[in-house]
Each structure stands twice: as C-alpha cells, then as structure tokens.
GROMACS .gro file of C-alpha atoms in nm:
model
  273
    1MET     CA    1   6.513  15.890   9.401
    2SER     CA    2   6.393  15.620   9.642
    3THR     CA    3   6.515  15.272   9.554
    4ARG     CA    4   6.215  15.135   9.748
    5VAL     CA    5   5.970  15.315   9.515
    6ALA     CA    6   6.151  15.326   9.179
    7GLY     CA    7   6.006  15.074   8.937
    8LYS     CA    8   5.703  14.990   9.152
    9THR     CA    9   5.367  14.981   8.976
   10ILE     CA   10   5.121  15.191   9.175
   11VAL     CA   11   4.749  15.235   9.111
   12ILE     CA   12   4.576  15.545   9.251
   13THR     CA   13   4.202  15.613   9.247
   14GLY     CA   14   4.071  15.966   9.280
   15ALA     CA   15   4.394  16.099   9.133
   16SER     CA   16   4.257  16.406   8.955
   17SER     CA   17   4.302  16.640   9.252
   18GLY     CA   18   4.397  16.675   9.617
   19ILE     CA   19   4.588  16.402   9.796
   20GLY     CA   20   4.559  16.162   9.503
   21ALA     CA   21   4.712  16.405   9.255
   22ALA     CA   22   4.986  16.518   9.493
   23THR     CA   23   5.077  16.158   9.573
   24ALA     CA   24   5.092  16.066   9.204
   25VAL     CA   25   5.336  16.350   9.133
   26ALA     CA   26   5.546  16.270   9.442
   27LEU     CA   27   5.571  15.905   9.338
   28ALA     CA   28   5.657  15.999   8.979
   29ARG     CA   29   5.956  16.193   9.113
   30GLN     CA   30   6.069  15.872   9.283
   31GLY     CA   31   6.055  15.671   8.960
   32ALA     CA   32   5.726  15.489   9.013
   33ARG     CA   33   5.518  15.348   8.729
   34LEU     CA   34   5.167  15.486   8.773
   35VAL     CA   35   4.818  15.398   8.665
   36ILE     CA   36   4.587  15.676   8.781
   37GLY     CA   37   4.210  15.690   8.766
   38ALA     CA   38   3.932  15.943   8.820
   39ARG     CA   39   3.603  16.049   8.664
   40ARG     CA   40   3.725  16.391   8.547
   41MET     CA   41   3.953  16.304   8.258
   42ASP     CA   42   4.047  16.664   8.184
   43LYS     CA   43   4.185  16.709   8.536
   44LEU     CA   44   4.338  16.361   8.532
   45GLU     CA   45   4.529  16.429   8.210
   46GLU     CA   46   4.672  16.744   8.369
   47VAL     CA   47   4.800  16.535   8.660
   48ALA     CA   48   4.939  16.277   8.416
   49ALA     CA   49   5.130  16.552   8.237
   50ARG     CA   50   5.279  16.668   8.566
   51CYS     CA   51   5.381  16.311   8.646
   52ARG     CA   52   5.554  16.270   8.309
   53ALA     CA   53   5.731  16.603   8.356
   54ALA     CA   54   5.854  16.470   8.691
   55GLY     CA   55   6.004  16.167   8.519
   56GLY     CA   56   5.742  15.902   8.587
   57GLU     CA   57   5.569  15.656   8.355
   58VAL     CA   58   5.194  15.703   8.378
   59VAL     CA   59   4.870  15.571   8.231
   60ALA     CA   60   4.555  15.775   8.292
   61LEU     CA   61   4.220  15.598   8.274
   62ALA     CA   62   3.864  15.709   8.342
   63CYS     CA   63   3.743  15.537   8.658
   64ASP     CA   64   3.423  15.563   8.861
   65VAL     CA   65   3.494  15.377   9.185
   66ALA     CA   66   3.123  15.329   9.251
   67CYS     CA   67   3.131  15.083   8.960
   68ARG     CA   68   3.308  14.751   9.027
   69GLU     CA   69   3.391  14.693   8.660
   70SER     CA   70   3.555  15.035   8.634
   71VAL     CA   71   3.783  14.967   8.931
   72GLU     CA   72   3.871  14.619   8.807
   73ALA     CA   73   3.958  14.764   8.467
   74LEU     CA   74   4.193  15.020   8.628
   75VAL     CA   75   4.382  14.759   8.831
   76GLY     CA   76   4.377  14.515   8.540
   77ARG     CA   77   4.526  14.778   8.310
   78ALA     CA   78   4.817  14.822   8.552
   79ALA     CA   79   4.889  14.448   8.555
   80GLU     CA   80   4.855  14.427   8.177
   81THR     CA   81   5.079  14.727   8.107
   82PHE     CA   82   5.352  14.676   8.365
   83GLY     CA   83   5.333  14.306   8.446
   84ARG     CA   84   5.242  14.337   8.815
   85VAL     CA   85   5.074  14.563   9.069
   86ASP     CA   86   5.279  14.656   9.374
   87VAL     CA   87   5.055  14.914   9.541
   88VAL     CA   88   4.686  15.006   9.516
   89LEU     CA   89   4.600  15.337   9.682
   90ALA     CA   90   4.222  15.359   9.732
   91ASN     CA   91   4.199  15.735   9.762
   92ALA     CA   92   3.876  15.833   9.585
   93GLY     CA   93   3.615  15.984   9.812
   94TYR     CA   94   3.431  16.300   9.906
   95GLY     CA   95   3.273  16.468  10.206
   96LEU     CA   96   2.919  16.544  10.313
   97VAL     CA   97   2.831  16.814  10.564
   98ALA     CA   98   2.485  16.747  10.705
   99LYS     CA   99   2.315  16.665  11.031
  100ILE     CA  100   2.210  16.301  11.062
  101HIS     CA  101   1.835  16.374  11.063
  102GLU     CA  102   1.867  16.601  10.759
  103THR     CA  103   2.065  16.358  10.542
  104THR     CA  104   1.860  16.225  10.251
  105ASP     CA  105   1.857  15.869  10.125
  106GLU     CA  106   2.013  15.988   9.801
  107GLN     CA  107   2.301  16.158   9.982
  108PHE     CA  108   2.358  15.854  10.202
  109ASP     CA  109   2.356  15.605   9.915
  110ALA     CA  110   2.585  15.818   9.697
  111ILE     CA  111   2.858  15.869   9.958
  112VAL     CA  112   2.850  15.502  10.061
  113ALA     CA  113   2.882  15.400   9.697
  114THR     CA  114   3.195  15.612   9.649
  115ASN     CA  115   3.369  15.605   9.988
  116VAL     CA  116   3.285  15.253  10.106
  117LYS     CA  117   3.206  15.046   9.800
  118GLY     CA  118   3.480  15.220   9.603
  119THR     CA  119   3.737  15.119   9.864
  120PHE     CA  120   3.590  14.769   9.888
  121TYR     CA  121   3.611  14.722   9.510
  122ALA     CA  122   3.970  14.848   9.501
  123MET     CA  123   4.075  14.611   9.780
  124GLN     CA  124   3.913  14.314   9.608
  125ALA     CA  125   4.064  14.401   9.269
  126ALA     CA  126   4.407  14.445   9.428
  127ALA     CA  127   4.387  14.109   9.606
  128ALA     CA  128   4.276  13.930   9.290
  129VAL     CA  129   4.593  14.044   9.110
  130MET     CA  130   4.840  14.038   9.398
  131LEU     CA  131   4.758  13.685   9.513
  132ARG     CA  132   4.865  13.558   9.170
  133GLN     CA  133   5.196  13.744   9.177
  134THR     CA  134   5.534  13.601   9.259
  135PRO     CA  135   5.662  13.746   9.589
  136VAL     CA  136   5.960  13.980   9.557
  137GLY     CA  137   6.205  14.121   9.811
  138GLN     CA  138   6.214  14.062  10.184
  139GLY     CA  139   5.949  14.302  10.319
  140ARG     CA  140   5.605  14.234  10.458
  141ASP     CA  141   5.456  14.354  10.128
  142ARG     CA  142   5.626  14.089   9.913
  143ARG     CA  143   5.320  14.042   9.693
  144GLY     CA  144   5.176  14.390   9.726
  145HIS     CA  145   5.054  14.673   9.946
  146VAL     CA  146   4.694  14.794   9.969
  147ILE     CA  147   4.636  15.141  10.116
  148ALA     CA  148   4.302  15.306  10.192
  149VAL     CA  149   4.284  15.680  10.254
  150SER     CA  150   4.046  15.707  10.548
  151SER     CA  151   4.039  16.006  10.784
  152GLY     CA  152   4.083  16.106  11.144
  153ALA     CA  153   3.702  16.098  11.141
  154GLY     CA  154   3.730  15.722  11.103
  155ARG     CA  155   3.822  15.707  11.473
  156ARG     CA  156   3.569  15.958  11.604
  157GLY     CA  157   3.237  16.068  11.459
  158LEU     CA  158   3.216  16.443  11.412
  159PRO     CA  159   2.907  16.666  11.426
  160LEU     CA  160   2.787  16.761  11.077
  161TYR     CA  161   3.010  16.486  10.939
  162GLY     CA  162   2.824  16.190  11.087
  163VAL     CA  163   2.758  15.999  10.764
  164TYR     CA  164   3.100  16.090  10.624
  165SER     CA  165   3.263  15.970  10.949
  166MET     CA  166   3.068  15.645  10.917
  167THR     CA  167   3.215  15.582  10.571
  168LYS     CA  168   3.567  15.648  10.699
  169ALA     CA  169   3.514  15.413  10.993
  170ALA     CA  170   3.391  15.150  10.748
  171GLN     CA  171   3.711  15.189  10.546
  172LEU     CA  172   3.919  15.143  10.860
  173SER     CA  173   3.727  14.827  10.952
  174LEU     CA  174   3.789  14.683  10.607
  175VAL     CA  175   4.161  14.759  10.637
  176GLU     CA  176   4.195  14.611  10.986
  177ALA     CA  177   4.023  14.289  10.881
  178MET     CA  178   4.205  14.253  10.549
  179ARG     CA  179   4.546  14.320  10.705
  180VAL     CA  180   4.506  14.010  10.925
  181GLU     CA  181   4.351  13.805  10.644
  182MET     CA  182   4.641  13.880  10.409
  183LYS     CA  183   4.927  13.868  10.662
  184GLU     CA  184   5.043  13.520  10.562
  185LYS     CA  185   4.986  13.591  10.193
  186GLY     CA  186   5.251  13.863  10.166
  187ILE     CA  187   5.002  14.145  10.107
  188TYR     CA  188   5.027  14.434  10.352
  189VAL     CA  189   4.724  14.657  10.417
  190SER     CA  190   4.738  15.010  10.562
  191SER     CA  191   4.511  15.304  10.631
  192VAL     CA  192   4.586  15.677  10.610
  193HIS     CA  193   4.414  15.925  10.843
  194PRO     CA  194   4.450  16.290  10.742
  195LEU     CA  195   4.265  16.562  10.930
  196THR     CA  196   4.205  16.893  10.752
  197THR     CA  197   4.390  16.906  10.421
  198ALA     CA  198   4.405  17.206  10.186
  199THR     CA  199   4.221  17.050   9.890
  200GLU     CA  200   3.888  17.103   9.715
  201PHE     CA  201   3.730  16.866   9.973
  202PHE     CA  202   3.524  17.136  10.144
  203ASP     CA  203   3.414  17.294   9.816
  204VAL     CA  204   3.286  16.957   9.691
  205ALA     CA  205   3.123  16.887  10.027
  206SER     CA  206   2.950  17.225  10.014
  207GLU     CA  207   2.802  17.145   9.674
  208LYS     CA  208   2.640  16.834   9.821
  209SER     CA  209   2.540  16.981  10.157
  210ARG     CA  210   2.326  17.240  10.333
  211VAL     CA  211   2.593  17.342  10.583
  212LYS     CA  212   2.942  17.475  10.518
  213THR     CA  213   3.241  17.420  10.745
  214SER     CA  214   3.618  17.440  10.705
  215GLY     CA  215   3.713  17.125  10.895
  216ALA     CA  216   3.901  17.084  11.221
  217GLY     CA  217   4.258  17.091  11.339
  218LYS     CA  218   4.572  17.225  11.176
  219VAL     CA  219   4.554  17.247  10.799
  220GLN     CA  220   4.810  17.044  10.604
  221THR     CA  221   4.882  17.072  10.234
  222ALA     CA  222   4.813  16.783   9.999
  223ALA     CA  223   5.187  16.770   9.927
  224GLN     CA  224   5.264  16.723  10.298
  225VAL     CA  225   5.027  16.429  10.321
  226ALA     CA  226   5.157  16.287   9.993
  227ALA     CA  227   5.516  16.293  10.118
  228LYS     CA  228   5.415  16.082  10.415
  229ILE     CA  229   5.225  15.838  10.194
  230VAL     CA  230   5.544  15.791   9.991
  231LYS     CA  231   5.723  15.702  10.314
  232LEU     CA  232   5.442  15.461  10.400
  233ILE     CA  233   5.498  15.285  10.068
  234GLU     CA  234   5.872  15.272  10.138
  235ARG     CA  235   5.817  15.127  10.486
  236PRO     CA  236   5.468  14.978  10.532
  237LYS     CA  237   5.295  15.006  10.869
  238PRO     CA  238   4.933  14.957  10.981
  239GLU     CA  239   4.827  15.322  11.009
  240LEU     CA  240   4.958  15.658  10.895
  241TRP     CA  241   4.848  15.971  11.080
  242PRO     CA  242   4.997  16.268  10.891
  243ALA     CA  243   4.902  16.530  11.152
  244PRO     CA  244   5.125  16.511  11.463
  245PHE     CA  245   4.953  16.385  11.781
  246SER     CA  246   4.615  16.342  11.606
  247ARG     CA  247   4.606  15.969  11.670
  248LEU     CA  248   4.677  16.019  12.041
  249ALA     CA  249   4.411  16.289  12.073
  250LEU     CA  250   4.145  16.077  11.905
  251SER     CA  251   4.245  15.770  12.106
  252LEU     CA  252   4.184  15.963  12.428
  253ALA     CA  253   3.828  16.028  12.308
  254VAL     CA  254   3.757  15.658  12.363
  255PHE     CA  255   3.832  15.692  12.733
  256PHE     CA  256   3.675  16.035  12.784
  257PRO     CA  257   3.371  16.048  12.552
  258ARG     CA  258   3.189  16.326  12.738
  259LEU     CA  259   3.496  16.550  12.727
  260ALA     CA  260   3.545  16.460  12.360
  261ASP     CA  261   3.185  16.559  12.285
  262LYS     CA  262   3.247  16.904  12.430
  263GLY     CA  263   3.576  16.941  12.246
  264VAL     CA  264   3.449  16.849  11.900
  265ALA     CA  265   3.134  17.059  11.948
  266LYS     CA  266   3.347  17.364  12.025
  267THR     CA  267   3.600  17.298  11.747
  268MET     CA  268   3.349  17.218  11.474
  269GLY     CA  269   3.123  17.502  11.579
  270SER     CA  270   3.407  17.749  11.537
  271ARG     CA  271   3.472  17.617  11.185
  272LYS     CA  272   3.120  17.682  11.051
  273ARG     CA  273   3.104  17.936  10.773
   0.00000   0.00000   0.00000
C-alpha cells in the first residue's frame, strides 16, 4: 500500500468503465478514499463494489459532466463526506470518428459539452474546494492535485478524429494555463495522454459515428494506464504519457509536419474497419 495515496480523497469522473474504473480500483488497493461519478449507475455500482472488495472506501454518485451542477455536487460530496479533496481526476469523455466536413452541429456540441466543458467544470469545482483547504505535507500539491485525462491526440490532430483531437487539445490548454495560475496556491495540475487503450472507447465512438477505426499505436490495457496514473498521484508532474516514446514521436511532428501527415495518414488508414 502506498503511503502517498492511502487516506487521500480522490474524485473520479467517468468512472463506470475504462481508464476511470481501472484507476478507481487501483487507488482503492492503495487505501484511497474515493468518490466516483458517471451517468450509468448500474455500471458505476459494479465498480464501487470492486473498489470495496479491494479495501477502499467509496461513494458512488450519478454525474453528468456536461452539467455544471452535477460536477459541483460530486466534488462537494467528497468534501462533505471526507473533509477535504486531495485529487480530482477529470476522466469523463468519449470519441467521435468523423471527417471534419461530415461532422454535424449536434455531434460537435455534444462532444464539446462532455470532453471540454466537463473538464472545465471539474477543474473549477476542484479549485473552489482546494483553495479553501489547509495545505498539508511538503509536496507541490499541498492543497490538491487536478488531473485531466487528455490524449496523445491533444498534441497532434488525427484524420477522422479531428473534432475529438480538438477537444483533447482544449483540455491540454486548460491544464497548461491552470498549472501556472495555481503554482503559488499549492494546487498542482497535470494532464494524461494515453494513445490506444483497450476500453469500450471505440465501440462508443462507433455508435456516434459513420466511420469505424481501431485507433493508432500499441494498445495498452486500462490497468496499465491506471497504474501510471497512480504513480502520477504519488509524484505529480506536468504530463503523463503512458505509452513509451509517444511524447517524443508527437513532438517531432511539430518540426516535420509534412512527414507527420504522411505517417498518420498511413497509420490511421490501416486501422479502418
């Protein structure tokens, strides 16, 4: 059990499946006190049961991150139940597979509401609570730690994932700005950038899209990403890139955009299905 995680109060949005669920269970094993939220309460209660079986304290609450009041209620419940909020993990989000010119207004507005506004609301709710808290310990996150689960696509727009990539880039921009704004306040802010993760992401994206793909890069399990998020909570840093060398590869795209265009076209084309 990690002494850096045990006893921390951690809020997770989008915790009913995928990375959110795996992270909740991993943190429960480390003795964290959890408040988890999602729209699908049946799935969320299953995750809560797994967390309790792993030895963690957990509160499960219905939460639609597209609604500010719902997010504020989730974070507020954590503060009310456990006395403080140490970490808020803004994880809720989904994918959209569609060419830019074929994306409808309804699709655009819906994904922005969840991926961008949902993260924005979680960050604001976290700050409202954490700024009132008494600093503890000696780390950079003495009042709290805010984490947004972005994507490798936040660094480079991908064909068929243009609008999705935009939402992930928006999350990264919010994190980068807030990290500087909160530096002297004792609130640390980080982003997480998975690539292809073995979750229901592509199934959900397919339900909302006209094109099906299976992502890009080496596939990681949700548990692998979750284990690295636990380490990020133990030792905060600006960005977490779970897939080895992915940050370097995407950084090179900035200097060689034409070569990057050819590379992503080939990779994403081979992943169509």
